[in-house]
Amino acid sequence: NAGVTQTPKFQVLKTGQSMTLQCAQDMNHEYMSWYRQDPGMGLRLIHYSVGAGITDQGEVPNGYNVSRSTTEDFPLRLLSAAPSQTSVYFCASSYRGTNEKLFFGSGTQLSVL
Amino acid sequence: GENVEQHPSTLSVQEGDSAVIKCTYSDSASNYFPWYKQELGKRPQLIIDIRSNVGEKKDQRIAVTLNKTAKHFSLHITETQPEDSAVYFCAASFNNFNKFYFGSGTKLNVKP
């Protein structure tokens, strides 16, 4: 049981490039989410999903896309990277929703030059 | 949406002392309040949580209190140890929101 697996751990992009951050969980969790962590600002929700085929926006969705074609996977796409998207990104999941423990991935440190 | 404020942003205590971190929330519908600990370079991990039908919960040296009327909740760590040094985040949620709202974090430094 690997839990929540995130790749890559580190990534450097140039402004305007696109990329996908991968997230997978093997705990049969319905709820999955993406956060960004910036110094002094805590964790801010980007997008979330309550099940396969269902996604919705969080607090800071602009510049990001998500899809949930399977229960296990929830990739985050940066469409055209900007320096303001330099951050640490965490994927997190829970069994059913937000009244339960969140399991976090190990994070992706992204730098946009 | 919900707004969670957390204080202080940094806290330095001597080993063996107690540490208290406070959070306030704005939406009275919130009913689940977890606390996460994040060690340097690691992922956040749940250390304790409380639901709105409970006023206090304790787990060994860690306790959380909730005042629904005042809309604030606090994390109490007693007999602090150097391994308690980390960033602590509070959060609030209501299941129908499908969103967690996190505080900005408290960096706790426990001096040996």
mmCIF file of C-alpha atoms in Angstrom:
data_model
loop_
_atom_site.group_PDB
_atom_site.id
_atom_site.type_symbol
_atom_site.label_atom_id
_atom_site.label_comp_id
_atom_site.label_asym_id
_atom_site.label_seq_id
_atom_site.Cartn_x
_atom_site.Cartn_y
_atom_site.Cartn_z
ATOM 1 C CA ASN A 1 0.000 0.000 0.000
ATOM 2 C CA ALA A 2 1.936 3.023 -1.311
ATOM 3 C CA GLY A 3 -0.596 5.681 -0.204
ATOM 4 C CA VAL A 4 -0.465 8.882 -2.277
ATOM 5 C CA THR A 5 2.280 8.975 -4.878
ATOM 6 C CA GLN A 6 3.306 12.224 -6.530
ATOM 7 C CA THR A 7 5.740 12.765 -9.398
ATOM 8 C CA PRO A 8 8.026 14.479 -10.118
ATOM 9 C CA LYS A 9 9.638 15.655 -6.863
ATOM 10 C CA PHE A 10 11.357 18.606 -8.509
ATOM 11 C CA GLN A 11 10.738 20.451 -11.763
ATOM 12 C CA VAL A 12 12.102 23.575 -13.414
ATOM 13 C CA LEU A 13 10.109 25.150 -16.226
ATOM 14 C CA LYS A 14 10.513 28.149 -18.435
ATOM 15 C CA THR A 15 7.722 30.691 -18.658
ATOM 16 C CA GLY A 16 5.113 29.526 -21.136
ATOM 17 C CA GLN A 17 5.916 25.827 -20.924
ATOM 18 C CA SER A 18 3.248 23.321 -19.953
ATOM 19 C CA MET A 19 3.528 20.255 -17.794
ATOM 20 C CA THR A 20 1.525 17.697 -15.827
ATOM 21 C CA LEU A 21 2.016 16.818 -12.185
ATOM 22 C CA GLN A 22 0.999 13.248 -11.530
ATOM 23 C CA CYS A 23 -0.890 12.009 -8.468
ATOM 24 C CA ALA A 24 -2.050 8.484 -7.767
ATOM 25 C CA GLN A 25 -3.522 6.803 -4.698
ATOM 26 C CA ASP A 26 -4.105 3.118 -4.028
ATOM 27 C CA MET A 27 -6.461 3.443 -1.050
ATOM 28 C CA ASN A 28 -9.712 3.585 -3.050
ATOM 29 C CA HIS A 29 -10.302 7.149 -1.892
ATOM 30 C CA GLU A 30 -13.189 9.038 -3.448
ATOM 31 C CA TYR A 31 -11.902 12.528 -2.628
ATOM 32 C CA MET A 32 -8.709 13.912 -4.169
ATOM 33 C CA SER A 33 -7.345 17.429 -4.196
ATOM 34 C CA TRP A 34 -4.415 19.632 -5.167
ATOM 35 C CA TYR A 35 -2.884 22.321 -2.958
ATOM 36 C CA ARG A 36 -0.128 24.807 -3.416
ATOM 37 C CA GLN A 37 2.021 25.879 -0.503
ATOM 38 C CA ASP A 38 3.656 29.283 -0.490
ATOM 39 C CA PRO A 39 5.635 30.800 2.404
ATOM 40 C CA GLY A 40 3.377 32.420 4.993
ATOM 41 C CA MET A 41 0.199 31.452 3.137
ATOM 42 C CA GLY A 42 -0.518 27.946 4.281
ATOM 43 C CA LEU A 43 -2.054 25.456 1.890
ATOM 44 C CA ARG A 44 -4.420 26.791 -0.729
ATOM 45 C CA LEU A 45 -6.805 24.549 -2.627
ATOM 46 C CA ILE A 46 -6.414 24.571 -6.418
ATOM 47 C CA HIS A 47 -8.891 21.904 -7.593
ATOM 48 C CA TYR A 48 -10.626 18.933 -6.082
ATOM 49 C CA SER A 49 -12.603 15.855 -7.099
ATOM 50 C CA VAL A 50 -15.255 13.879 -5.251
ATOM 51 C CA GLY A 51 -15.132 10.926 -7.624
ATOM 52 C CA ALA A 52 -14.241 9.766 -11.115
ATOM 53 C CA GLY A 53 -15.555 12.208 -13.693
ATOM 54 C CA ILE A 54 -16.309 14.935 -11.122
ATOM 55 C CA THR A 55 -14.003 17.904 -10.559
ATOM 56 C CA ASP A 56 -14.446 21.423 -9.250
ATOM 57 C CA GLN A 57 -12.465 24.558 -8.548
ATOM 58 C CA GLY A 58 -10.876 25.515 -5.271
ATOM 59 C CA GLU A 59 -9.573 28.884 -4.069
ATOM 60 C CA VAL A 60 -6.825 29.421 -6.682
ATOM 61 C CA PRO A 61 -7.758 27.524 -9.886
ATOM 62 C CA ASN A 62 -6.542 29.961 -12.546
ATOM 63 C CA GLY A 63 -3.819 28.569 -14.786
ATOM 64 C CA TYR A 64 -4.465 24.942 -13.807
ATOM 65 C CA ASN A 65 -6.590 22.130 -15.213
ATOM 66 C CA VAL A 66 -7.507 18.761 -13.758
ATOM 67 C CA SER A 67 -9.330 15.626 -14.815
ATOM 68 C CA ARG A 68 -10.338 12.451 -12.993
ATOM 69 C CA SER A 69 -10.849 9.588 -15.410
ATOM 70 C CA THR A 70 -10.189 6.904 -12.783
ATOM 71 C CA THR A 71 -10.582 6.681 -9.010
ATOM 72 C CA GLU A 72 -6.812 6.293 -8.601
ATOM 73 C CA ASP A 73 -5.395 9.185 -10.659
ATOM 74 C CA PHE A 74 -5.783 12.952 -10.437
ATOM 75 C CA PRO A 75 -3.249 14.808 -12.607
ATOM 76 C CA LEU A 76 -2.736 18.569 -12.424
ATOM 77 C CA ARG A 77 -1.898 20.396 -15.647
ATOM 78 C CA LEU A 78 -0.163 23.734 -15.876
ATOM 79 C CA LEU A 79 -1.278 25.169 -19.189
ATOM 80 C CA SER A 80 1.280 27.966 -19.674
ATOM 81 C CA ALA A 81 3.630 28.246 -16.706
ATOM 82 C CA ALA A 82 4.194 31.646 -15.093
ATOM 83 C CA PRO A 83 6.711 32.688 -12.398
ATOM 84 C CA SER A 84 3.748 33.184 -10.018
ATOM 85 C CA GLN A 85 3.219 29.411 -10.150
ATOM 86 C CA THR A 86 6.561 28.765 -8.493
ATOM 87 C CA SER A 87 5.488 26.848 -5.390
ATOM 88 C CA VAL A 88 5.380 23.491 -3.670
ATOM 89 C CA TYR A 89 2.431 21.412 -4.820
ATOM 90 C CA PHE A 90 0.755 18.714 -2.732
ATOM 91 C CA CYS A 91 -1.800 16.166 -3.790
ATOM 92 C CA ALA A 92 -4.060 14.883 -1.008
ATOM 93 C CA SER A 93 -6.850 12.336 -0.742
ATOM 94 C CA SER A 94 -9.408 11.114 1.749
ATOM 95 C CA TYR A 95 -11.817 8.200 1.797
ATOM 96 C CA ARG A 96 -15.014 10.120 1.259
ATOM 97 C CA GLY A 97 -14.662 13.851 1.801
ATOM 98 C CA THR A 98 -13.514 16.769 3.864
ATOM 99 C CA ASN A 99 -14.739 15.544 7.238
ATOM 100 C CA GLU A 100 -11.957 12.992 7.330
ATOM 101 C CA LYS A 101 -8.191 12.729 7.510
ATOM 102 C CA LEU A 102 -6.320 13.923 4.446
ATOM 103 C CA PHE A 103 -3.421 11.806 3.199
ATOM 104 C CA PHE A 104 -0.795 13.913 1.462
ATOM 105 C CA GLY A 105 1.681 13.046 -1.240
ATOM 106 C CA SER A 106 5.349 13.930 -0.795
ATOM 107 C CA GLY A 107 5.089 17.148 -2.791
ATOM 108 C CA THR A 108 6.497 18.643 -5.992
ATOM 109 C CA GLN A 109 8.800 21.637 -5.836
ATOM 110 C CA LEU A 110 8.194 23.634 -9.015
ATOM 111 C CA SER A 111 10.256 26.588 -10.180
ATOM 112 C CA VAL A 112 9.187 28.679 -13.157
ATOM 113 C CA LEU A 113 11.908 30.881 -14.584
ATOM 114 C CA GLY B 1 -16.050 31.052 1.666
ATOM 115 C CA GLU B 2 -14.479 30.119 4.969
ATOM 116 C CA ASN B 3 -11.574 32.171 6.375
ATOM 117 C CA VAL B 4 -9.188 30.594 8.889
ATOM 118 C CA GLU B 5 -6.734 32.774 10.766
ATOM 119 C CA GLN B 6 -3.872 31.276 12.766
ATOM 120 C CA HIS B 7 -1.626 32.825 15.438
ATOM 121 C CA PRO B 8 1.202 33.130 16.163
ATOM 122 C CA SER B 9 3.174 32.704 12.959
ATOM 123 C CA THR B 10 6.267 31.672 14.924
ATOM 124 C CA LEU B 11 6.594 30.312 18.451
ATOM 125 C CA SER B 12 9.761 29.511 20.331
ATOM 126 C CA VAL B 13 9.633 27.576 23.610
ATOM 127 C CA GLN B 14 12.071 25.854 25.913
ATOM 128 C CA GLU B 15 12.016 22.078 26.005
ATOM 129 C CA GLY B 16 9.508 20.921 28.602
ATOM 130 C CA ASP B 17 7.352 24.053 28.340
ATOM 131 C CA SER B 18 3.856 24.130 26.865
ATOM 132 C CA ALA B 19 2.938 25.583 23.485
ATOM 133 C CA VAL B 20 -0.443 26.939 22.411
ATOM 134 C CA ILE B 21 -1.493 27.757 18.852
ATOM 135 C CA LYS B 22 -4.819 29.463 18.157
ATOM 136 C CA CYS B 23 -7.104 29.556 15.141
ATOM 137 C CA THR B 24 -10.332 31.349 14.362
ATOM 138 C CA TYR B 25 -12.818 30.553 11.619
ATOM 139 C CA SER B 26 -15.574 32.579 10.037
ATOM 140 C CA ASP B 27 -18.259 30.160 8.835
ATOM 141 C CA SER B 28 -20.468 28.765 11.590
ATOM 142 C CA ALA B 29 -21.323 25.811 9.310
ATOM 143 C CA SER B 30 -17.776 24.423 9.628
ATOM 144 C CA ASN B 31 -17.869 21.289 11.750
ATOM 145 C CA TYR B 32 -14.526 19.538 11.389
ATOM 146 C CA PHE B 33 -11.234 20.996 12.643
ATOM 147 C CA PRO B 34 -8.017 19.057 12.037
ATOM 148 C CA TRP B 35 -4.438 19.961 12.895
ATOM 149 C CA TYR B 36 -1.532 18.971 10.667
ATOM 150 C CA LYS B 37 2.175 18.859 11.455
ATOM 151 C CA GLN B 38 4.732 19.418 8.725
ATOM 152 C CA GLU B 39 8.378 18.711 9.430
ATOM 153 C CA LEU B 40 10.974 20.417 7.264
ATOM 154 C CA GLY B 41 10.865 19.064 3.719
ATOM 155 C CA LYS B 42 8.112 16.560 4.544
ATOM 156 C CA ARG B 43 4.435 16.217 3.798
ATOM 157 C CA PRO B 44 1.772 17.450 6.252
ATOM 158 C CA GLN B 45 0.436 14.745 8.551
ATOM 159 C CA LEU B 46 -2.657 14.757 10.727
ATOM 160 C CA ILE B 47 -1.885 14.859 14.439
ATOM 161 C CA ILE B 48 -5.318 15.438 15.963
ATOM 162 C CA ASP B 49 -8.791 16.534 14.921
ATOM 163 C CA ILE B 50 -12.022 17.586 16.594
ATOM 164 C CA ARG B 51 -15.620 17.708 15.486
ATOM 165 C CA SER B 52 -18.130 20.366 16.430
ATOM 166 C CA ASN B 53 -20.087 18.132 18.791
ATOM 167 C CA VAL B 54 -17.018 17.863 21.051
ATOM 168 C CA GLY B 55 -15.413 20.622 23.131
ATOM 169 C CA GLU B 56 -12.050 19.036 23.851
ATOM 170 C CA LYS B 57 -9.982 16.092 22.696
ATOM 171 C CA LYS B 58 -6.695 14.821 24.058
ATOM 172 C CA ASP B 59 -4.054 12.430 22.742
ATOM 173 C CA GLN B 60 -1.098 12.018 25.085
ATOM 174 C CA ARG B 61 0.761 15.375 25.097
ATOM 175 C CA ILE B 62 -1.492 16.960 22.491
ATOM 176 C CA ALA B 63 -4.945 18.430 23.050
ATOM 177 C CA VAL B 64 -7.349 20.489 21.002
ATOM 178 C CA THR B 65 -10.144 22.680 22.338
ATOM 179 C CA LEU B 66 -13.072 24.089 20.392
ATOM 180 C CA ASN B 67 -15.312 27.033 21.238
ATOM 181 C CA LYS B 68 -18.132 27.033 18.692
ATOM 182 C CA THR B 69 -19.749 30.166 20.063
ATOM 183 C CA ALA B 70 -16.579 32.199 19.655
ATOM 184 C CA LYS B 71 -15.560 30.283 16.520
ATOM 185 C CA HIS B 72 -12.071 29.476 17.653
ATOM 186 C CA PHE B 73 -10.052 26.364 18.362
ATOM 187 C CA SER B 74 -6.616 25.816 19.832
ATOM 188 C CA LEU B 75 -3.822 23.260 19.839
ATOM 189 C CA HIS B 76 -2.063 22.617 23.127
ATOM 190 C CA ILE B 77 1.231 20.734 23.331
ATOM 191 C CA THR B 78 2.528 19.960 26.802
ATOM 192 C CA GLU B 79 6.040 18.908 27.839
ATOM 193 C CA THR B 80 7.423 19.948 24.468
ATOM 194 C CA GLN B 81 10.352 18.030 22.986
ATOM 195 C CA PRO B 82 12.806 18.990 20.225
ATOM 196 C CA GLU B 83 11.022 16.581 17.852
ATOM 197 C CA ASP B 84 7.898 18.751 18.200
ATOM 198 C CA SER B 85 9.726 21.423 16.168
ATOM 199 C CA ALA B 86 7.770 21.779 12.917
ATOM 200 C CA VAL B 87 5.166 23.899 11.174
ATOM 201 C CA TYR B 88 1.633 23.326 12.426
ATOM 202 C CA PHE B 89 -1.462 24.060 10.352
ATOM 203 C CA CYS B 90 -5.039 24.277 11.512
ATOM 204 C CA ALA B 91 -7.919 23.761 9.118
ATOM 205 C CA ALA B 92 -11.693 23.944 9.003
ATOM 206 C CA SER B 93 -14.196 22.222 6.772
ATOM 207 C CA PHE B 94 -17.841 21.401 6.298
ATOM 208 C CA ASN B 95 -18.383 18.284 4.275
ATOM 209 C CA ASN B 96 -20.875 19.914 1.933
ATOM 210 C CA PHE B 97 -18.229 22.484 0.981
ATOM 211 C CA ASN B 98 -15.885 19.713 -0.209
ATOM 212 C CA LYS B 99 -13.070 22.061 0.707
ATOM 213 C CA PHE B 100 -10.562 22.348 3.518
ATOM 214 C CA TYR B 101 -9.510 25.851 4.490
ATOM 215 C CA PHE B 102 -6.087 25.991 6.081
ATOM 216 C CA GLY B 103 -4.539 28.558 8.371
ATOM 217 C CA SER B 104 -1.257 30.174 7.387
ATOM 218 C CA GLY B 105 0.809 27.965 9.714
ATOM 219 C CA THR B 106 2.818 28.317 12.938
ATOM 220 C CA LYS B 107 6.500 27.507 13.006
ATOM 221 C CA LEU B 108 7.233 25.972 16.407
ATOM 222 C CA ASN B 109 10.830 25.851 17.589
ATOM 223 C CA VAL B 110 11.549 23.835 20.725
ATOM 224 C CA LYS B 111 14.944 24.742 22.168
ATOM 225 C CA PRO B 112 16.822 21.974 23.998
#
